[in-house]
Each structure stands twice: as structure tokens, then as C-alpha cells.
Coordinates of C-alpha atoms in Angstrom, one line a residue:
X1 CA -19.4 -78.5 38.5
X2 CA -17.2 -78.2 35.4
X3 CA -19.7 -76.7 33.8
X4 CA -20.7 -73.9 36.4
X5 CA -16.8 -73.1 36.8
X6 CA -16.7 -72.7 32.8
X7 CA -19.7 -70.0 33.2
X8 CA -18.0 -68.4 35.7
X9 CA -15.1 -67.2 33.9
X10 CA -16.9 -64.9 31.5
X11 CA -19.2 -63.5 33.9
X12 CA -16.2 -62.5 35.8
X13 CA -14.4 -60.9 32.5
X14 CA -17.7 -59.1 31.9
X15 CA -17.4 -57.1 35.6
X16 CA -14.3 -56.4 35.2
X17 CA -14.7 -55.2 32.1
X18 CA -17.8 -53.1 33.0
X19 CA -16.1 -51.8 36.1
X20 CA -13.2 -50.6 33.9
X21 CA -15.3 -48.7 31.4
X22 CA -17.5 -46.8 34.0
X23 CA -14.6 -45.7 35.7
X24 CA -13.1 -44.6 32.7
X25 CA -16.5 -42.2 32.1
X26 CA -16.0 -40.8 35.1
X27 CA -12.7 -40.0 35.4
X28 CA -13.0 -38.7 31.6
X29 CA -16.3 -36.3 32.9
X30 CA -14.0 -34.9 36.2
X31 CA -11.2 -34.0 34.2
X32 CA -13.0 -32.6 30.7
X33 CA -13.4 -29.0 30.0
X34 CA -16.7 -28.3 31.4
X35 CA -17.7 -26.4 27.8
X36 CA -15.6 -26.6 24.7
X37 CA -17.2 -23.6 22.0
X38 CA -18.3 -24.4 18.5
X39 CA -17.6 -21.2 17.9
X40 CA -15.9 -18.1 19.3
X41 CA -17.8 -16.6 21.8
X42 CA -17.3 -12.6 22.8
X43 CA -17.1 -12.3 26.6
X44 CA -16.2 -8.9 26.7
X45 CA -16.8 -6.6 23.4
X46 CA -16.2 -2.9 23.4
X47 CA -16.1 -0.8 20.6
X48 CA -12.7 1.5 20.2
X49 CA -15.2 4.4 19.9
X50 CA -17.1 3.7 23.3
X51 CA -13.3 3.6 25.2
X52 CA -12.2 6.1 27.3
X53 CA -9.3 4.3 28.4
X54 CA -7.5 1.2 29.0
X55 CA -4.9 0.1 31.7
X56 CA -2.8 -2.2 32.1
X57 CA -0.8 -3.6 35.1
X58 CA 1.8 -6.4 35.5
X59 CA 2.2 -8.2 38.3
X60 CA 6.4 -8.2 37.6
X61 CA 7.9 -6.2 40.4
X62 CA 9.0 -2.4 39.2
X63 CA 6.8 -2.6 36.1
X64 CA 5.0 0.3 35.1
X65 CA 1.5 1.3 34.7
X66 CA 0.5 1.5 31.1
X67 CA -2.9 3.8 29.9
X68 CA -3.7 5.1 27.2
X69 CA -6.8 7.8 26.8
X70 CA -8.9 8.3 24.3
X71 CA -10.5 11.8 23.1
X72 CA -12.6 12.8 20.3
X73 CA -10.8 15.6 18.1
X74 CA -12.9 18.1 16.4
X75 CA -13.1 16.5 13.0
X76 CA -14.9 13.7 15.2
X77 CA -12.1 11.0 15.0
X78 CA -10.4 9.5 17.8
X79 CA -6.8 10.9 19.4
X80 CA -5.1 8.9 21.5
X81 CA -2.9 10.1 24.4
X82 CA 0.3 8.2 26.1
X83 CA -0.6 8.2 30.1
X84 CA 1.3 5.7 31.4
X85 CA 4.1 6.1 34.3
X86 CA 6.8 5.7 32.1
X87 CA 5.6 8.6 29.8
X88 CA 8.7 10.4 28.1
X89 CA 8.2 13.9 28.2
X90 CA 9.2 15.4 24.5
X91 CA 8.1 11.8 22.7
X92 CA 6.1 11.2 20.2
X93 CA 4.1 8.4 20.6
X94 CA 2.2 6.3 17.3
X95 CA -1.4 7.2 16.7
X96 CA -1.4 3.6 14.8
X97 CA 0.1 2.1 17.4
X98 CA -2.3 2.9 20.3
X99 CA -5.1 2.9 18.1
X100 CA -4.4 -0.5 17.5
X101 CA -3.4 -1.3 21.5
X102 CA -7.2 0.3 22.4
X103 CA -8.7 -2.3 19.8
X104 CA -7.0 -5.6 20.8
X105 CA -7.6 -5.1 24.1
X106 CA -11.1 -4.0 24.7
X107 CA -12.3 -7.2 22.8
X108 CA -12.4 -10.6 24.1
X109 CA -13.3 -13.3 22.0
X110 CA -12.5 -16.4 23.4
X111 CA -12.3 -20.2 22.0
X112 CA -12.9 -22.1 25.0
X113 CA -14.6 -21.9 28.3
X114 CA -12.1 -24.2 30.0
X115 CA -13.8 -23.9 33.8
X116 CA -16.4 -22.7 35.5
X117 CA -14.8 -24.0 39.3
X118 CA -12.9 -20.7 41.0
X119 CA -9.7 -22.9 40.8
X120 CA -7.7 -19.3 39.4
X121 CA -4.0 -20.9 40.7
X122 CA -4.3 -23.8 37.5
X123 CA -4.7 -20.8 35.1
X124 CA -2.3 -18.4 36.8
X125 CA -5.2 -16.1 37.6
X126 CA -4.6 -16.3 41.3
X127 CA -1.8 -13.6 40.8
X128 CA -2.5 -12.7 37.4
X129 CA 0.1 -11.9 35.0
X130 CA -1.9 -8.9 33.4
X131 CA -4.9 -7.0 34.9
X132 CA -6.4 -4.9 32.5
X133 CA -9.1 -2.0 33.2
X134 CA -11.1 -0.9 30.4
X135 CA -13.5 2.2 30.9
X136 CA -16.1 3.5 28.8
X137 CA -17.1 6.9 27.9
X138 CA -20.1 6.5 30.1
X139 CA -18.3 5.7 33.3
X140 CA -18.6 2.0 33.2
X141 CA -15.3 0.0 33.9
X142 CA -14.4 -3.8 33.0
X143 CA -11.4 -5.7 34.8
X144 CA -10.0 -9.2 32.5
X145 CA -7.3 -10.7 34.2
X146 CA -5.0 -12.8 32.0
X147 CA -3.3 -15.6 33.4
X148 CA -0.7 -17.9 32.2
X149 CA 0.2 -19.7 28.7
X150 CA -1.3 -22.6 27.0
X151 CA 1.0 -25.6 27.1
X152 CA 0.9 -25.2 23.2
X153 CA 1.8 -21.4 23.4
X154 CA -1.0 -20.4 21.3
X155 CA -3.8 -19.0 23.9
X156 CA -3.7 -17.4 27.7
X157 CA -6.4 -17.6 30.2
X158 CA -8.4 -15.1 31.0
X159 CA -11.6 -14.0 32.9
X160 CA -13.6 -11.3 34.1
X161 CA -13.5 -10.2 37.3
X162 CA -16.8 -11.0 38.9
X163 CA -16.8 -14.0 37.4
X164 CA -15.5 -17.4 38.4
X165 CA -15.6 -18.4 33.9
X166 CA -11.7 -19.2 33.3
X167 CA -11.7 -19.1 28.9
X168 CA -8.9 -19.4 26.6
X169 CA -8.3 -16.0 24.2
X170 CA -5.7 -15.8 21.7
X171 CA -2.4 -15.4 23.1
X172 CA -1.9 -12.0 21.6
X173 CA -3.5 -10.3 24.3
X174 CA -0.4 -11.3 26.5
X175 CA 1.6 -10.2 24.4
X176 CA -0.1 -6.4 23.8
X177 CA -0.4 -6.2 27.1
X178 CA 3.1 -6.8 27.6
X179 CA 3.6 -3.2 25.9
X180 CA 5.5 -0.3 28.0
X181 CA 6.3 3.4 27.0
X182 CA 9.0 2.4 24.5
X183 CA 6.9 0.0 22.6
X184 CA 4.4 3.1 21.4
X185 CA 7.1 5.3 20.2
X186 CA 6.3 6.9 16.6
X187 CA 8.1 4.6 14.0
X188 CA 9.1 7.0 11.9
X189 CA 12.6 7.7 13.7
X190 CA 14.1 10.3 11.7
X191 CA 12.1 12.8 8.8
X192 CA 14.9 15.3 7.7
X193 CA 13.8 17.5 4.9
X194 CA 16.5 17.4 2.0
X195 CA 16.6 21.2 1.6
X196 CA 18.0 21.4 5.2
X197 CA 20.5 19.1 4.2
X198 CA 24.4 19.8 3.5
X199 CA 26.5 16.9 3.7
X200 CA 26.3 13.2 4.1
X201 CA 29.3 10.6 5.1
X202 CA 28.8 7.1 4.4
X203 CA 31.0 4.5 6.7
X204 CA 31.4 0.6 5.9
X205 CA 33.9 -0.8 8.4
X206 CA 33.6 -4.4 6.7
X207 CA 35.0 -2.8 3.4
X208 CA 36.8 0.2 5.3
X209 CA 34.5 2.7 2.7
X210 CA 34.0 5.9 3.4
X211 CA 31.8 8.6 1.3
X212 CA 31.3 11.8 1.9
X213 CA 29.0 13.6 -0.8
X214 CA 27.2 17.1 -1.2
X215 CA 23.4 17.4 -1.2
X216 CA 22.1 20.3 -4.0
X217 CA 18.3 20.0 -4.9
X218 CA 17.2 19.4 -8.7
X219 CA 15.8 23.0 -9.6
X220 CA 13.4 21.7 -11.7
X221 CA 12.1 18.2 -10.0
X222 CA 13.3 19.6 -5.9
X223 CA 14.6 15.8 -5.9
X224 CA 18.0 15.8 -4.1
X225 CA 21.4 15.1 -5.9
X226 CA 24.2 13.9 -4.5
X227 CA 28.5 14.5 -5.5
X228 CA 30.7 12.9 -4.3
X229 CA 33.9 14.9 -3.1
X230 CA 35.8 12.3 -0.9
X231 CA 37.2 9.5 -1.6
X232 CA 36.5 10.2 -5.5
X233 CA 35.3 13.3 -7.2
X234 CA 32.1 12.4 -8.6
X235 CA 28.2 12.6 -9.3
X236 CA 26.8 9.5 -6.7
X237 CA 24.1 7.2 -8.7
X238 CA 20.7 6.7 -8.0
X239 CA 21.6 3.4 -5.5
X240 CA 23.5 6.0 -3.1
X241 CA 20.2 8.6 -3.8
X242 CA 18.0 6.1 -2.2
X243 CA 20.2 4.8 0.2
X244 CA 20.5 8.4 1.8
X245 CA 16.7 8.6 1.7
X246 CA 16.1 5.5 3.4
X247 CA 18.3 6.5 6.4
X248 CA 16.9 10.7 6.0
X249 CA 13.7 9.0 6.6
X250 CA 14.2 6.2 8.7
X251 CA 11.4 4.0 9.8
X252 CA 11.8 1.5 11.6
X253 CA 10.1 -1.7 13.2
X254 CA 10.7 -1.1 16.8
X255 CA 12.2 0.3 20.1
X256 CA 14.2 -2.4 22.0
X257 CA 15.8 -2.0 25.9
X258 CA 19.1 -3.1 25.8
X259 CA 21.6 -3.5 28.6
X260 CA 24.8 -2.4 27.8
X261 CA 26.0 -6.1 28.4
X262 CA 24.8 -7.3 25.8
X263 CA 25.1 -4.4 22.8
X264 CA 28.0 -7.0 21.4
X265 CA 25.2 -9.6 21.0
X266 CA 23.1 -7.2 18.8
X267 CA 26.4 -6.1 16.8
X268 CA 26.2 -2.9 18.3
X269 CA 29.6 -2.5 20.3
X270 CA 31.0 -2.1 16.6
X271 CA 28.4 -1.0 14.4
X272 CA 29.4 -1.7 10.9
X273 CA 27.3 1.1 9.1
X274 CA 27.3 4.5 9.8
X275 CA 25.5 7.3 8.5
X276 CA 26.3 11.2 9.5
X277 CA 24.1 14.0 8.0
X278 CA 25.1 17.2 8.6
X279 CA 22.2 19.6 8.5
X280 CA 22.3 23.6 7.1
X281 CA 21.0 24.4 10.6
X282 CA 24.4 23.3 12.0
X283 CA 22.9 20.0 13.4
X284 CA 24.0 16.8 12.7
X285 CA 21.9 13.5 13.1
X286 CA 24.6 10.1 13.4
X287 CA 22.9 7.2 12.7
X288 CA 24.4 3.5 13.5
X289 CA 23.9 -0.1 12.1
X290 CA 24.6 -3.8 13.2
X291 CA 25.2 -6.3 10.5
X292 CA 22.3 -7.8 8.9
X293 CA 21.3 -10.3 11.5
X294 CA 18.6 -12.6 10.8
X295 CA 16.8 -10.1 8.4
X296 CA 17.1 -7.1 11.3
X297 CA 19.4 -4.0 11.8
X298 CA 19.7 -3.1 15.1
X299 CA 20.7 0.2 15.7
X300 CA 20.5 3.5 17.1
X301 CA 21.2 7.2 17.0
X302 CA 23.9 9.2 18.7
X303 CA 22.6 11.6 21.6
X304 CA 19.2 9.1 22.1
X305 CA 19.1 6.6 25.0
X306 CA 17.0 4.2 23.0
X307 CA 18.1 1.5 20.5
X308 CA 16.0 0.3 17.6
X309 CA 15.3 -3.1 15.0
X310 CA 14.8 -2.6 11.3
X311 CA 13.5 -4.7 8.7
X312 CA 16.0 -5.3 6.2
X313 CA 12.8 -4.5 3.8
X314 CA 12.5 -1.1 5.7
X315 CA 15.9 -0.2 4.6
X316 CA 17.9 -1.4 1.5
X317 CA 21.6 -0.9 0.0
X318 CA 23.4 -0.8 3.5
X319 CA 25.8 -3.4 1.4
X320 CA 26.2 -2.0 -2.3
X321 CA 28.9 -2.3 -4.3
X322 CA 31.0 1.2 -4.0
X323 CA 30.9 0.8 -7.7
X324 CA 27.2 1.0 -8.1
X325 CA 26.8 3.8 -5.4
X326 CA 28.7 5.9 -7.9
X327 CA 27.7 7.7 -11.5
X328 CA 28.5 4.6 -14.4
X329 CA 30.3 7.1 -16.6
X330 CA 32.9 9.4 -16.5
X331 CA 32.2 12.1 -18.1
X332 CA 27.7 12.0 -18.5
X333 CA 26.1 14.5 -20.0
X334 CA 23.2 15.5 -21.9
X335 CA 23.8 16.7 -25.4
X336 CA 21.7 19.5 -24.6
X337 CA 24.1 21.0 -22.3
X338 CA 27.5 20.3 -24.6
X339 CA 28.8 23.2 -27.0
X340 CA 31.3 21.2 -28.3
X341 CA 33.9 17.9 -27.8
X342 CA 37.5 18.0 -29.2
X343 CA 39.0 14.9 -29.2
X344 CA 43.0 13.9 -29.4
X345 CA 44.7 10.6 -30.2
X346 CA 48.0 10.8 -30.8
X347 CA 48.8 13.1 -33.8
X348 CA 45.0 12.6 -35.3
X349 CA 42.4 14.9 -33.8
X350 CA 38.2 16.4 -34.5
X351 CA 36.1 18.5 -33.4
X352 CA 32.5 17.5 -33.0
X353 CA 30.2 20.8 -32.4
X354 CA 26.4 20.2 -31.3
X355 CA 24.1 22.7 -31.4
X356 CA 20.4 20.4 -29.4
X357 CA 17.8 22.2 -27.7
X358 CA 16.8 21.1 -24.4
X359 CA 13.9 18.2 -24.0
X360 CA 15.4 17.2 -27.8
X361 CA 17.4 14.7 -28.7
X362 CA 20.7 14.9 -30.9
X363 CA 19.5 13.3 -34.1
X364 CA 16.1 15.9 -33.8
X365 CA 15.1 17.7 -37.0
X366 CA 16.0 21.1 -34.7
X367 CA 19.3 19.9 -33.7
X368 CA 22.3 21.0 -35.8
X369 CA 25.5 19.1 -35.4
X370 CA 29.5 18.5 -37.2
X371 CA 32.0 17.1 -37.2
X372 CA 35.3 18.9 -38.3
X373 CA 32.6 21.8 -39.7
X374 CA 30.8 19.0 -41.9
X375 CA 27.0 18.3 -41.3
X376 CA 27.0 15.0 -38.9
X377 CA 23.5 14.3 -39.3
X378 CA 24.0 11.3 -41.4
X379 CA 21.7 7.8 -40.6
X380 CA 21.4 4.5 -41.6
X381 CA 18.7 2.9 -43.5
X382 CA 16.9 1.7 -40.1
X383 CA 17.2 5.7 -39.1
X384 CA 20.3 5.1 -36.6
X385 CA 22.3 8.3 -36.5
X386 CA 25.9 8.0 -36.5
X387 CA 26.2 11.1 -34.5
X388 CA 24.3 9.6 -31.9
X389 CA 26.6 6.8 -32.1
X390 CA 30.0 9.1 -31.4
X391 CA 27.7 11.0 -28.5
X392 CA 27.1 8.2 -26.9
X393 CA 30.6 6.6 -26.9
X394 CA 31.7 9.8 -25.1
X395 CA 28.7 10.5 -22.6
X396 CA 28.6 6.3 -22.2
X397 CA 32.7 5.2 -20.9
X398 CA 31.7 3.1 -18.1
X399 CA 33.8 3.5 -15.1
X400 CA 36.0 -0.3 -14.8
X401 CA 37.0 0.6 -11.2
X402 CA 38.8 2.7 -8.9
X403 CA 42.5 2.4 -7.5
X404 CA 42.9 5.3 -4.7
X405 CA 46.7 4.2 -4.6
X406 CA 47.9 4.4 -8.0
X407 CA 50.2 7.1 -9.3
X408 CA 50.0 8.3 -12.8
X409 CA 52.7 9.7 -14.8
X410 CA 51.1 12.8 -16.6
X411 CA 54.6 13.6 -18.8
X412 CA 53.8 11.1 -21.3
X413 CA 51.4 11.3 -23.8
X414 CA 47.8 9.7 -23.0
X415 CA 45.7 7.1 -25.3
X416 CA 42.8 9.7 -25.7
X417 CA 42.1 13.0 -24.7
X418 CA 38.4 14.5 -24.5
X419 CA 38.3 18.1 -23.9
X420 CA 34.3 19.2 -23.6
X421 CA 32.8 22.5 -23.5
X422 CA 29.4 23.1 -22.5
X423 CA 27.0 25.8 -22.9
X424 CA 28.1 27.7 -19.9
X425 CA 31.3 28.0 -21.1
X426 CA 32.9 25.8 -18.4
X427 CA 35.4 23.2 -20.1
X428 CA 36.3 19.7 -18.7
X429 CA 39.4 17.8 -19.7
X430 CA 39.4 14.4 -19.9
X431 CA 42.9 12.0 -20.6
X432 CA 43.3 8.5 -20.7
X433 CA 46.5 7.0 -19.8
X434 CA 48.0 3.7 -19.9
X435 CA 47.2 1.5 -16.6
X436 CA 47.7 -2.0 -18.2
X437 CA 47.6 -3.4 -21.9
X438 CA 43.4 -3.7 -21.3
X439 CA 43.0 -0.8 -19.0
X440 CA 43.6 3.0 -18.9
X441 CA 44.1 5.9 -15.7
X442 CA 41.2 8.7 -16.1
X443 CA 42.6 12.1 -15.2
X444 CA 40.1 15.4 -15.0
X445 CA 41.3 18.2 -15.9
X446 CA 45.1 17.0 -14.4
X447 CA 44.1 15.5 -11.8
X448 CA 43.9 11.7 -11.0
X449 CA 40.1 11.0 -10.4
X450 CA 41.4 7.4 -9.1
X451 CA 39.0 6.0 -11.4
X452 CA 40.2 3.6 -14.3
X453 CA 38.4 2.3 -17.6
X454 CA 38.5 -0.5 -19.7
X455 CA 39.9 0.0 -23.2
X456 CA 37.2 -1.2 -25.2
X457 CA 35.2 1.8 -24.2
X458 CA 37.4 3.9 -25.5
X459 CA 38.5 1.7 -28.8
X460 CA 36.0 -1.0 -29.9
X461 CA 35.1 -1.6 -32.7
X462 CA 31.7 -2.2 -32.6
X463 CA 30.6 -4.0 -36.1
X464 CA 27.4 -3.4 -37.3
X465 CA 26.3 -3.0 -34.3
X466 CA 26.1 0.9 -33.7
X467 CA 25.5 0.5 -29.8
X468 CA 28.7 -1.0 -28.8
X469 CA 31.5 1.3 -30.2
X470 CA 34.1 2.9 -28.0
X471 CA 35.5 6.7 -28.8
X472 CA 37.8 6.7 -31.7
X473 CA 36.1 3.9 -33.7
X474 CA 32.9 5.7 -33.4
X475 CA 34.5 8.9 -34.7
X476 CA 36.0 7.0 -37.9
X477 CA 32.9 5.5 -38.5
X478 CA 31.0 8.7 -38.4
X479 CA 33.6 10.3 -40.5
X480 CA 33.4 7.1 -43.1
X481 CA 29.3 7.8 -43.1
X482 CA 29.8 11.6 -43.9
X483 CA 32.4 10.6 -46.6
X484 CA 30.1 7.9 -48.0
X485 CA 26.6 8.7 -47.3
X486 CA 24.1 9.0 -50.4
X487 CA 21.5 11.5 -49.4
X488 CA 22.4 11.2 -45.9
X489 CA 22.0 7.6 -46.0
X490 CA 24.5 5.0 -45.0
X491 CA 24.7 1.4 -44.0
X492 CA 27.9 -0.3 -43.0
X493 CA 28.8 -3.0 -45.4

């Protein structure tokens, strides 16, 4: 009997066990996809040329119908049209945009076939989220319903109507055929030609800057240039050129719906930026700008009802320093355009007369130049010309900064005085007068340009080193090399 009760035990184990692995089969078989895809399959493929149209509805309550058409132009490519019922009459809508909306979502090609059973309510195809009708050129029409998410986030369902197939497709379909009217817009917001343009005023209300600058087109290039004439009087730099052209030409990366609730959550109750450009037509386009947030402006422009996002790679140098949006120097010039430069320190005083054609450069074998009526084309042995090296102290004092609030006193005597007259007869004075022991006031022609300099660029001794000398050194060391020079050769010792 021991024996028999011994055997018993296994055999009992060994039903059990059996019992528990055919039960796991089969509950495993009911509840697998009934056909997981090697490879992506295409349950619906139509090529954009063979569309005619596609339409989309949502099953939300009060959302609109979305269609876009497609017709042949004459050249044999495709045009697409904006149908849908929330059409703006007077927009322009992207080419690219519905081009690319035609594409995504007359192809199906799906990674899993997930059931074959009619059970739509599991997928969200009973009352499906999207159904989209896609007709052909030759009359024919297709109907894919897409259905919910993936737990994962990364597909939909979807199926064709006629057919009981439930597949997972990538989840950008959803999200294309999420699209409405604003979504299609042209991004090319703003395209203002420069010659229509007049004036430009720059706002930053986290500095409290505000610039307002002249447009006037480069005869010779028809690049614009921009000067400055409030709160400085001044030639703006290349950084402000761009700046203006970004915003001229705006692009952006989308239209957004915003309530008015929530404008403060997109910075827009307060935009920090603004942009006004004031057109020779007598229009004027305003243009506003949250903060940077998260790599996005959000923004839009007065008179429109829409708001926008940009890429902060779309448009650059919203946060400049107001020293870098302006010209570096203070009096810039090329030699080419100078008559002559009379400088004044104190009781000691030249006269530096050029005489360069235009394209050539000061030190040129054509260019005639003086100092104090004495040739001034003298060079050292590596062929550095000292008259390059005065030039160049002049046309080169870097701005130090600006200080709107200052007052100068004009009855003493300045450090330095330039007075430069070009080829046009017009003349520019320039005087330098004392701000602090390191730092001097620079007044044009009597008037406070509320721009200061640093001293060294106006006395520094520069060494050897011919690149690095301010004014009045560079005038004695040109003066030493015509004194000293030995067939118009002469090397500092």
C-alpha cells in the first residue's frame, strides 16, 4: 500500500501540471493578435498623383470638415486647393503643406493586423475618431477610419471600411488628420520688400531698448542699410541688418488657436519684443514676441486674428547686446571716400591728406598720401605701412559704450579732436572729452552722440606691433618713420 500511495503523488503532480500548461495555450491563443506582420504591409496605397481629394472628418462635436483638392496645372504638376469649411477667404494656404497632407494620408502601411473579429469598440472604431475619404481621379473612393491610441502612444487603429481587419498604422496619421484650416496657412508670414521700406523701431521691454533706424538701399549691392537716429545717431551693424531681415521676412513654424485666457501662459499678454516697420506705402506691419520659451517664440501680428510659434533657429538676435546691434567705430570710413583728417591735441596738431582710388587700398602704388605735406608712404621691412597704421587708428576707435544720461561740458578743451573731410566736401568733427581717468565723451560735430571710448584707442602705444596703436601714438610713429626712413624703409627698434 505504501508503495501505491508513493506512485500516486507524482502522477497527480503530473495532471496538474499538464492541466495548467494546456490552459495556458489556450488562453495565450484567445487573447494573441490573430497576425503579427514581419513586415509592413500596405492596406491602402494611393499615389498623390492618382488623388482627387481627401477628407477628413472628426467625430468631436463643432469640428469642421477638412478637404483638400487636387488639380493638375498646365506645366503638368500638381496644385492643391484649401476646401474645407473653415476655409479663410483672402488666405494663402502652403502648397508644401497640403502636398504633404495628400501624401500621408492616402497611404496606409500598417505594422500589425491586430484583429480580424468586428469587435470596432476595443479599437475606438465604433465611433471613430477620424474618417477619412480618399477619391481618385477616376471616381473611385476609399473610407479608413482611425480609431484610438496605442497604450504606448506610438500607433492608432485603423481599418477600411468594408472590412472587419482592425491594423495598427503609425500614429502620425492621427495626428495629420488632426489638421484644420489654420494648420495649412503659408509659413511664410510676412515678405516685405526692403525698397518699400522707411523706418523700423526695435522694442526690448526686458532692457527697456528702443531703436528706431532708417532703411536706404546700397546703390551698388540693393542690400539694405540701416542708421540709427533714436536713441543714438548712428550707422546699425550687420547683427541689427539681419535681425530686421529675419522679422521683414518672417517664417515661421506654425499657426496656433489661442484663447485669450491663456495669452499670459504663452508670454503674450506682455510681449517682450516688438518690431514696427513702417512701409513707403504708408502701411505699417507690428510684429510681437514672447520670451524665448522652450526654444519657441510665440507671437503674432497687430490687425490678424491668428497667433503664431517660431523656432528660435527661424529667427535669431531677438536678445543682442545694444552694443553689437550698433556700427563698432565711431567715425568708419573707407579711405577711398576721405579728402583729408586734421587732428588736434592740445597745442600739437597734423594734417594727414589721402588722395586712394576706389576698390584700392591706402598703401596702393596709385594712392598718394601726407602727412603735414610730406610723402607718408613709408613701410617697414615686412611691407607694413605706417600710413595704414595712422588710418586705421582713426577709421578703427571702437565704441566702449553708451551713457544716454551724461552731460558733457563742451567749454573745456577736449583730449583729441578729429575733424575729417571727405570727397564730397562734407566735414565731420569729432572731440574727445574727459569721462573718467580710462574713458573719454565722443561729441560729433557738438553734439553729445552719448557714446564713450576707452582711452587706449585714442592713446596706446602699440610697440612693435603696428595693429594695436590708438590716434596720437600712431601719428608720432608715422611722423618718426618719415623722419627716419632709409629709402622708404623703416623698422621700429
Amino acid at each position: 500500500m505504501k508503495s501505491a500511495k508513493n506512485l500516486l503523488i507524482p502522477l497527480i503532480v503530473l495532471i496538474v501540471l499538464a492541466v495548467a500548461v494546456v490552459g495556458y495555450f489556450i488562453y495565450k491563443n484567445a487573447n494573441k493578435p490573430e497576425e503579427t506582420l514581419d513586415t509592413m504591409i500596405d492596406v491602402l496605397y494611393i499615389g498623390s498623383q492618382d488623388v482627387q481629394s481627401v477628407e477628413v472628418r472628426a467625430s468631436a462635436e463643432g469640428s469642421p470638415v477638412v478637404k483638400v483638392s487636387c488639380n493638375a496645372s498646365d506645366l503638368n504638376n500638381i496644385v492643391y486647393t484649401y476646401e474645407g469649411s473653415d476655409k479663410e477667404e483672402g488666405a494663402t494656404y502652403s502648397q508644401r503643406i497640403m502636398s504633404s497632407y495628400i501624401s500621408l494620408l492616402s497611404t496606409y502601411s500598417c505594422d500589425s493586423l491586430i484583429s480580424s473579429s468586428g469587435n470596432f469598440s476595443e479599437y475606438g472604431l465604433d465611433n471613430p475618431a477620424y474618417t477619412v475619404t480618399v477619391t481618385t481621379i477616376t471616381g473611385e473612393t476609399y473610407i479608413v477610419y482611425l480609431g484610438n491610441r496605442t497604450i504606448d502612444g506610438t500607433m492608432c487603429y485603423m481599418r477600411l471600411e468594408g472590412s472587419n481587419d482592425v491594423y495598427t498604422v503609425g500614429v502620425g496619421k492621427i495626428v495629420e488628420a488632426g489638421m484644420v484650416s489654420v494648420n495649412f496657412l503659408e509659413a511664410q508670414l510676412l515678405n516685405i520688400s526692403f525698397d518699400n521700406l522707411d523706418t523700423v523701431t526695435f522694442v526690448r521691454k526686458s532692457d527697456d531698448l528702443t531703436i528706431s533706424a532708417t532703411c536706404e538701399i546700397y546703390e551698388d549691392t540693393g542690400e539694405p542699410q540701416y542708421f540709427i537716429y533714436e536713441p543714438f545717431t548712428i550707422q546699425a551693424s550687420p547683427y541689427f541688418e539681419n535681425l530686421i531681415e529675419y522679422v521683414a521676412t518672417l517664417e515661421i513654424s506654425e499657426y496656433m488657436e489661442i484663447a485669450d485666457e491663456d495669452l499670459a501662459s504663452y508670454g503674450l499678454d506682455d510681449p517682450n519684443y516688438q518690431f514696427t516697420l513702417n512701409l513707403k506705402d504708408g502701411t505699417k506691419k507690428v510684429v510681437y514676441f514672447s520670451e524665448n520659451m522652450a526654444g519657441f517664440y510665440y507671437g503674432y501680428v497687430a490687425g490678424m486674428d491668428k497667433y503664431f510659434m517660431v523656432s528660435d533657429m527661424q529667427i535669431k538676435g531677438l536678445d543682442t547686446p545694444v552694443m553689437t546691434l550698433l556700427d563698432s567705430y565711431v567715425a568708419s570710413n573707407a579711405a577711398s571716400n576721405i579728402s583729408s583728417i586734421k587732428g588736434t591735441n592740445g597745442e600739437e596738431s597734423f594734417l594727414f591728406e589721402l588722395n586712394v582710388a576706389e576698390s584700392q587700398s591706402i598703401s596702393a602704388d596709385d594712392s598718394t598720401v601726407t602727412l603735414d605735406g610730406r610723402n607718408a608712404k613709408v613701410f617697414n621691412s615686412d611691407g607694413r605701412s605706417y600710413c595704414a597704421t595712422l588710418y586705421e587708428a582713426i577709421s578703427c576707435i571702437a565704441l566702449g559704450g553708451f551713457d544716454t544720461t551724461a552731460t558733457v561740458d563742451t567749454s573745456s578743451d577736449p583730449l583729441l579732436t578729429l575733424t575729417i573731410v571727405t570727397k564730397d566736401y562734407t566735414t565731420h568733427v569729432y572731440s574727445f572729452y574727459t569721462r573718467d581717468e580710462s574713458s573719454s565723451y565722443v561729441v560729433i560735430d557738438g553734439e553729445y552722440s552719448s557714446f564713450y571710448v576707452y582711452n587706449k584707442e585714442l592713446f596706446n602705444d602699440g610697440g612693435t606691433d603696428t595693429y594695436s596703436y590708438g590716434v596720437w601714438p600712431a601719428y608720432e610713429l608715422l611722423k618718426t618713420a618719415i623722419d627716419e626712413n632709409v629709402n622708404g624703409v623703416y623698422d621700429i627698434s
